[in-house]
CSV table of C-alpha atoms in Angstrom, one decimal:
chain,number,residue,atom,x,y,z
Z,1,MET,CA,18.8,-4.4,11.9
Z,2,ILE,CA,19.9,-5.1,8.3
Z,3,VAL,CA,21.1,-1.9,6.7
Z,4,ILE,CA,21.1,-1.5,2.9
Z,5,GLU,CA,24.3,0.2,1.7
Z,6,GLU,CA,23.8,0.0,-2.1
Z,7,VAL,CA,21.0,-1.1,-4.5
Z,8,GLY,CA,21.5,-1.9,-8.2
Z,9,PRO,CA,18.3,-3.1,-10.0
Z,10,PRO,CA,15.1,-3.1,-7.9
Z,11,ALA,CA,15.1,-5.1,-4.7
Z,12,THR,CA,12.0,-5.6,-2.5
Z,13,VAL,CA,10.9,-7.4,0.6
Z,14,GLN,CA,8.8,-10.5,-0.2
Z,15,ASP,CA,7.3,-13.4,1.6
Z,16,LEU,CA,4.9,-16.0,0.2
Z,17,GLY,CA,2.2,-13.4,-0.5
Z,18,ARG,CA,-1.3,-12.4,0.6
Z,19,PRO,CA,-3.8,-14.8,-0.9
Z,20,GLY,CA,-7.5,-14.4,-0.2
Z,21,TRP,CA,-8.1,-10.7,-1.2
Z,22,PHE,CA,-9.3,-11.1,-4.8
Z,23,ASP,CA,-12.7,-10.0,-3.8
Z,24,SER,CA,-11.2,-6.7,-2.7
Z,25,GLY,CA,-9.2,-6.3,-5.9
Z,26,VAL,CA,-5.8,-7.2,-4.4
Z,27,GLY,CA,-3.6,-9.9,-5.8
Z,28,PRO,CA,-1.3,-12.2,-3.8
Z,29,ALA,CA,2.1,-10.8,-4.8
Z,30,GLY,CA,4.9,-12.5,-2.9
Z,31,ALA,CA,8.2,-14.0,-4.1
Z,32,ALA,CA,8.3,-14.6,-7.9
Z,33,ASP,CA,10.4,-17.7,-7.3
Z,34,ARG,CA,8.7,-19.2,-4.2
Z,35,GLY,CA,11.0,-22.2,-4.0
Z,36,ALA,CA,14.1,-20.1,-3.8
Z,37,LEU,CA,12.6,-18.0,-0.9
Z,38,ARG,CA,11.6,-21.2,0.9
Z,39,LEU,CA,15.1,-22.6,0.5
Z,40,ALA,CA,16.7,-19.4,1.8
Z,41,ASN,CA,14.4,-19.6,4.9
Z,42,ARG,CA,15.1,-23.3,5.5
Z,43,LEU,CA,18.8,-22.7,5.3
Z,44,VAL,CA,18.7,-20.1,8.2
Z,45,GLY,CA,16.1,-22.1,10.2
Z,46,ASN,CA,13.1,-19.8,9.5
Z,47,PRO,CA,9.6,-20.9,8.7
Z,48,GLU,CA,9.3,-21.1,4.9
Z,49,HIS,CA,6.9,-18.1,4.8
Z,50,ALA,CA,9.2,-15.7,6.5
Z,51,ALA,CA,10.0,-12.4,4.7
Z,52,GLY,CA,13.3,-12.1,2.9
Z,53,ILE,CA,14.8,-9.9,0.2
Z,54,GLU,CA,14.2,-10.4,-3.5
Z,55,VAL,CA,17.0,-9.0,-5.6
Z,56,LEU,CA,16.7,-8.5,-9.4
Z,57,LEU,CA,20.0,-9.7,-11.0
Z,58,GLY,CA,22.2,-8.6,-8.1
Z,59,GLY,CA,24.1,-5.5,-7.1
Z,60,LEU,CA,22.8,-5.3,-3.5
Z,61,VAL,CA,25.2,-4.5,-0.6
Z,62,LEU,CA,24.1,-4.7,3.0
Z,63,HIS,CA,25.6,-5.0,6.5
Z,64,ALA,CA,24.2,-6.4,9.8
Z,65,GLU,CA,24.3,-4.2,12.9
Z,66,GLU,CA,24.4,-7.3,15.0
Z,67,PRO,CA,25.5,-10.9,14.3
Z,68,ALA,CA,23.2,-12.5,11.8
Z,69,LEU,CA,22.8,-15.7,9.8
Z,70,VAL,CA,21.9,-15.2,6.1
Z,71,ALA,CA,21.6,-17.3,3.0
Z,72,VAL,CA,21.5,-16.4,-0.7
Z,73,THR,CA,19.5,-18.5,-3.1
Z,74,GLY,CA,17.9,-18.3,-6.6
Z,75,ALA,CA,19.9,-16.8,-9.4
Z,76,PRO,CA,23.5,-17.5,-8.5
Z,77,ALA,CA,24.8,-14.0,-7.9
Z,78,PRO,CA,28.5,-14.1,-6.8
Z,79,ALA,CA,28.7,-13.1,-3.2
Z,80,THR,CA,31.4,-11.8,-0.8
Z,81,VAL,CA,31.5,-11.1,2.9
Z,82,ASP,CA,34.0,-8.3,3.6
Z,83,GLY,CA,35.6,-9.0,0.2
Z,84,THR,CA,36.0,-12.8,0.7
Z,85,PRO,CA,34.0,-14.9,-1.8
Z,86,VAL,CA,31.3,-17.2,-0.2
Z,87,GLY,CA,29.2,-20.0,-1.5
Z,88,HIS,CA,25.8,-19.9,-3.0
Z,89,ALA,CA,22.8,-21.5,-1.2
Z,90,CYS,CA,24.8,-22.0,2.0
Z,91,VAL,CA,24.6,-20.6,5.5
Z,92,LEU,CA,26.6,-17.4,6.0
Z,93,TYR,CA,27.5,-15.9,9.4
Z,94,LEU,CA,27.8,-12.2,9.4
Z,95,ASP,CA,29.4,-10.6,12.5
Z,96,ALA,CA,28.3,-7.2,13.5
Z,97,GLY,CA,29.3,-4.7,10.8
Z,98,GLN,CA,30.3,-7.2,8.2
Z,99,VAL,CA,29.3,-6.4,4.7
Z,100,LEU,CA,27.5,-8.8,2.3
Z,101,ARG,CA,27.9,-7.8,-1.4
Z,102,LEU,CA,26.1,-9.4,-4.3
Z,103,GLY,CA,27.5,-9.2,-7.8
Z,104,PHE,CA,25.4,-9.7,-10.9
Z,105,ALA,CA,24.2,-13.2,-11.7
Z,106,ARG,CA,25.2,-14.6,-15.1
Z,107,THR,CA,22.2,-16.9,-15.3
Z,108,GLY,CA,18.7,-16.5,-13.8
Z,109,LEU,CA,17.0,-13.3,-12.9
Z,110,ARG,CA,16.1,-13.1,-9.2
Z,111,SER,CA,18.2,-13.9,-6.1
Z,112,TYR,CA,16.8,-14.2,-2.5
Z,113,ILE,CA,18.4,-13.3,0.8
Z,114,GLY,CA,17.0,-15.1,3.8
Z,115,VAL,CA,17.9,-13.7,7.3
Z,116,ARG,CA,17.5,-15.7,10.4
Z,117,GLY,CA,14.4,-14.3,12.2
Z,118,GLY,CA,13.0,-12.9,8.9
Z,119,ILE,CA,12.5,-9.3,7.9
Z,120,ASP,CA,10.1,-8.1,10.6
Z,121,ILE,CA,8.3,-5.1,9.2
Z,122,ALA,CA,4.6,-4.5,9.7
Z,123,PRO,CA,2.4,-6.7,7.5
Z,124,VAL,CA,-0.3,-5.3,5.2
Z,125,LEU,CA,-3.3,-7.5,4.7
Z,126,GLY,CA,-1.4,-10.4,6.3
Z,127,SER,CA,1.8,-10.1,4.2
Z,128,ARG,CA,5.1,-8.2,4.2
Z,129,SER,CA,5.4,-8.4,0.4
Z,130,TYR,CA,5.6,-5.4,-1.9
Z,131,ASP,CA,3.1,-5.5,-4.7
Z,132,THR,CA,4.5,-3.4,-7.6
Z,133,LEU,CA,1.1,-3.2,-9.3
Z,134,SER,CA,-0.9,-1.9,-6.4
Z,135,GLY,CA,1.9,-0.3,-4.3
Z,136,ILE,CA,0.8,-2.2,-1.2
Z,137,GLY,CA,3.5,-3.2,1.2
Z,138,PRO,CA,6.9,-1.8,2.0
Z,139,PRO,CA,8.5,0.3,-0.8
Z,140,PRO,CA,11.4,-1.0,-2.8
Z,141,LEU,CA,14.7,-0.9,-1.0
Z,142,ARG,CA,17.1,2.1,-1.4
Z,143,THR,CA,20.4,3.1,0.1
Z,144,GLY,CA,20.0,3.7,3.8
Z,145,THR,CA,16.9,1.5,4.2
Z,146,ARG,CA,17.0,-0.2,7.6
Z,147,LEU,CA,15.2,-3.5,7.9
Z,148,PRO,CA,14.5,-5.0,11.4
Z,149,THR,CA,14.8,-8.7,11.9
Z,150,GLY,CA,12.5,-10.8,14.1
Z,151,PRO,CA,13.4,-13.0,17.0
Z,152,PRO,CA,15.4,-16.1,16.0
Z,153,PRO,CA,13.2,-19.2,15.7
Z,154,ARG,CA,13.7,-22.2,18.0
Z,155,ASN,CA,14.8,-24.3,15.0
Z,156,TRP,CA,18.5,-24.3,14.1
Z,157,PRO,CA,19.7,-24.8,10.5
Z,158,ASN,CA,20.4,-28.5,10.0
Z,159,ILE,CA,22.4,-28.2,6.8
Z,160,ASP,CA,25.2,-25.9,5.7
Z,161,GLN,CA,24.6,-25.9,2.0
Z,162,ALA,CA,21.8,-26.9,-0.5
Z,163,PRO,CA,22.8,-27.7,-4.1
Z,164,GLN,CA,20.7,-25.8,-6.7
Z,165,PRO,CA,20.4,-26.9,-10.3
Z,166,GLY,CA,21.5,-24.4,-13.0
Z,167,PHE,CA,19.1,-22.8,-15.4
Z,168,PRO,CA,18.9,-24.4,-18.9
Z,169,GLU,CA,19.6,-22.5,-22.1
Z,170,LEU,CA,16.1,-23.6,-23.3
Z,171,MET,CA,13.5,-23.7,-20.6
Z,172,GLU,CA,10.8,-26.3,-21.1
Z,173,ILE,CA,7.6,-24.9,-19.5
Z,174,ARG,CA,4.6,-27.1,-19.1
Z,175,ALA,CA,1.2,-25.5,-19.7
Z,176,LEU,CA,-2.5,-26.5,-20.0
Z,177,PRO,CA,-4.8,-25.1,-22.7
Z,178,GLY,CA,-6.5,-21.9,-21.4
Z,179,PRO,CA,-10.2,-21.0,-21.2
Z,180,ARG,CA,-10.0,-19.0,-24.4
Z,181,ASP,CA,-7.8,-21.2,-26.6
Z,182,ASP,CA,-10.7,-21.5,-29.0
Z,183,TRP,CA,-10.3,-17.8,-29.8
Z,184,PHE,CA,-7.2,-18.7,-31.9
Z,185,THR,CA,-7.0,-20.3,-35.4
Z,186,ASP,CA,-4.3,-22.7,-34.2
Z,187,PRO,CA,-3.9,-22.7,-30.4
Z,188,ALA,CA,-1.3,-25.5,-30.8
Z,189,ALA,CA,1.0,-22.9,-32.3
Z,190,LEU,CA,1.9,-21.8,-28.8
Z,191,PHE,CA,3.5,-25.2,-28.3
Z,192,THR,CA,5.4,-25.2,-31.6
Z,193,GLY,CA,8.9,-23.9,-31.9
Z,194,TYR,CA,10.1,-21.6,-29.2
Z,195,TRP,CA,9.9,-18.1,-27.8
Z,196,THR,CA,12.2,-15.6,-26.2
Z,197,VAL,CA,11.6,-13.4,-23.2
Z,198,GLY,CA,11.5,-9.8,-24.3
Z,199,GLN,CA,12.9,-6.7,-22.7
Z,200,ASP,CA,9.4,-5.9,-21.4
Z,201,THR,CA,9.5,-8.1,-18.3
Z,202,ASP,CA,9.0,-7.4,-14.6
Z,203,ARG,CA,7.1,-8.8,-11.5
Z,204,VAL,CA,3.8,-8.2,-13.2
Z,205,GLY,CA,4.5,-10.3,-16.3
Z,206,ALA,CA,6.9,-11.2,-19.1
Z,207,ARG,CA,6.2,-10.5,-22.8
Z,208,LEU,CA,7.4,-13.1,-25.2
Z,209,ASP,CA,8.8,-12.7,-28.8
Z,210,ARG,CA,8.4,-15.4,-31.4
Z,211,ALA,CA,11.8,-16.8,-32.2
Z,212,GLU,CA,10.9,-19.9,-34.2
Z,213,GLY,CA,7.5,-21.2,-35.2
Z,214,PRO,CA,4.1,-19.9,-36.5
Z,215,PRO,CA,2.5,-16.7,-35.1
Z,216,LEU,CA,-0.6,-16.7,-32.9
Z,217,GLN,CA,-3.6,-15.6,-34.9
Z,218,ARG,CA,-7.0,-14.7,-33.5
Z,219,ALA,CA,-10.1,-16.5,-34.9
Z,220,ALA,CA,-12.4,-14.3,-32.9
Z,221,THR,CA,-12.1,-10.5,-33.3
Z,222,THR,CA,-14.9,-9.5,-30.9
Z,223,GLU,CA,-14.1,-7.8,-27.6
Z,224,LEU,CA,-13.7,-10.1,-24.6
Z,225,PRO,CA,-15.5,-9.0,-21.4
Z,226,THR,CA,-13.1,-8.6,-18.5
Z,227,GLU,CA,-12.6,-11.8,-16.6
Z,228,GLY,CA,-10.4,-13.2,-13.8
Z,229,VAL,CA,-6.9,-14.3,-14.6
Z,230,ALA,CA,-4.6,-16.6,-12.6
Z,231,LEU,CA,-0.9,-16.7,-11.9
Z,232,GLY,CA,0.8,-18.2,-14.9
Z,233,SER,CA,-1.9,-17.2,-17.4
Z,234,VAL,CA,-0.6,-16.7,-20.9
Z,235,GLN,CA,-2.6,-13.8,-22.3
Z,236,VAL,CA,-2.4,-12.7,-25.9
Z,237,PRO,CA,-3.0,-9.1,-26.8
Z,238,PRO,CA,-4.0,-8.2,-30.4
Z,239,GLY,CA,-0.4,-7.9,-31.5
Z,240,GLY,CA,0.1,-11.7,-31.0
Z,241,GLN,CA,2.9,-11.4,-28.4
Z,242,PRO,CA,2.0,-13.5,-25.4
Z,243,VAL,CA,2.3,-12.1,-21.9
Z,244,VAL,CA,2.9,-14.5,-19.0
Z,245,PHE,CA,1.5,-13.2,-15.7
Z,246,LEU,CA,3.8,-13.4,-12.7
Z,247,ALA,CA,3.5,-12.7,-9.0
Z,248,ASP,CA,2.1,-9.1,-9.2
Z,249,HIS,CA,-0.3,-9.8,-12.1
Z,250,PRO,CA,-3.7,-8.0,-12.3
Z,251,ILE,CA,-6.5,-10.2,-11.1
Z,252,THR,CA,-8.6,-9.5,-14.2
Z,253,GLY,CA,-7.9,-9.0,-17.9
Z,254,GLY,CA,-9.6,-8.3,-21.2
Z,255,TYR,CA,-7.5,-10.4,-23.6
Z,256,PRO,CA,-7.9,-14.1,-24.3
Z,257,VAL,CA,-5.9,-16.5,-22.2
Z,258,ILE,CA,-4.6,-19.2,-24.5
Z,259,ALA,CA,-2.9,-21.3,-21.8
Z,260,VAL,CA,-1.9,-21.4,-18.1
Z,261,ILE,CA,1.5,-22.5,-16.9
Z,262,LEU,CA,1.5,-25.3,-14.4
Z,263,ASP,CA,2.1,-24.0,-10.9
Z,264,ALA,CA,5.1,-26.4,-10.6
Z,265,ASP,CA,6.9,-24.5,-13.4
Z,266,ILE,CA,6.1,-20.9,-12.3
Z,267,ASP,CA,9.3,-20.6,-10.2
Z,268,LEU,CA,11.5,-21.7,-13.1
Z,269,PHE,CA,9.8,-19.2,-15.5
Z,270,ALA,CA,10.2,-16.4,-13.0
Z,271,GLN,CA,14.0,-16.9,-13.4
Z,272,ALA,CA,13.8,-16.3,-17.2
Z,273,ARG,CA,15.7,-13.1,-18.1
Z,274,PRO,CA,15.3,-11.1,-21.3
Z,275,GLY,CA,16.7,-13.2,-24.2
Z,276,GLN,CA,15.9,-16.6,-22.4
Z,277,ARG,CA,14.6,-19.2,-24.8
Z,278,ILE,CA,11.2,-20.7,-23.8
Z,279,ARG,CA,9.5,-23.8,-25.2
Z,280,PHE,CA,6.0,-24.6,-24.1
Z,281,ARG,CA,5.1,-28.2,-23.6
Z,282,ARG,CA,1.4,-29.3,-23.3
Z,283,ALA,CA,1.1,-30.8,-19.8
Z,284,GLY,CA,0.7,-34.6,-19.9
Z,285,THR,CA,2.5,-35.1,-23.2
Z,286,ALA,CA,6.1,-36.4,-23.7
C-alpha cells in the first residue's frame, strides 16, 4: 500500500486513459502529460500504461507500507525522502515507512509519481484514470487515502536517471487550422504575437488571454450546431478568449474550433501554468 499523508493542490490517479467510449459520451481522460507518466513508469520498470499519481504543482506527501521503487517526473517539484533531498526523474527506493515529500515546482504544472507495480485499483471502462468532467474513476486523493500497488513486473529498471528538459519561458506550440477557421475574419491572428495562460485552467482546458497581437474576431455570428471536438482543439467562445481542450475535455462543443494543437505538443502545453506565455506556430512552417 501507498498511503497519502498530505495533499496540497488536487492529485489524482491517472493512466493513459480510456479511448473508445465516445459513442457512450465518455472521453478518454488519462494523464495530461502522457510522456511524463510514461517516463515515470519506465524508470520503475512498469509498462508505460500503468497507473500512477498526477500531482498539480506539488505538495503531496506519502509513505510506503512496504519497500517500494518510485520515480517523480514532469514538473520538477523538489522531493525529499525522510527529509533528504533526492533527484528528479530518477529511481528512488523507499523502505517500509519512509516518507516521500514533494515541494512545489517552480516551473511546469504537473508532476507524476510512478510506483513499481502501478496503482492497482479497479479499472472503470478499462482505465484507472479519474475524469474530472464526468466523475468516472477513483476520486481525487485526500489525506488517508490508501492506494494498493500491483505485483512487480518481470522487467527491472535499466537506468537510474533520465534527464528531462526544462520548460521555456515562451512555449512554441504547433497547431493546424481547425474545421471552423473560416468563421473568423482573420484566423491567422491566432498565430500572431503571443498569448498567456489565464487563471481559468484545469484538466478540462486552459483559457488564454491575449498578451500581444490582434484579437480574434468572428466573421460568422450564427449559432454553430454541437459537433465533436478533439484533444488539443482551440475553441473560441464569443468573448474571443481561446480555450485549449486538455485530457478531460468534453467530446462535443458548440463554439467554433479555430485550430487543433499537434498531438506531439499536447504534453508540453499541459505543463503550462497560469501566466505562461504561449506562441502558436502553424504546423509545417518555420
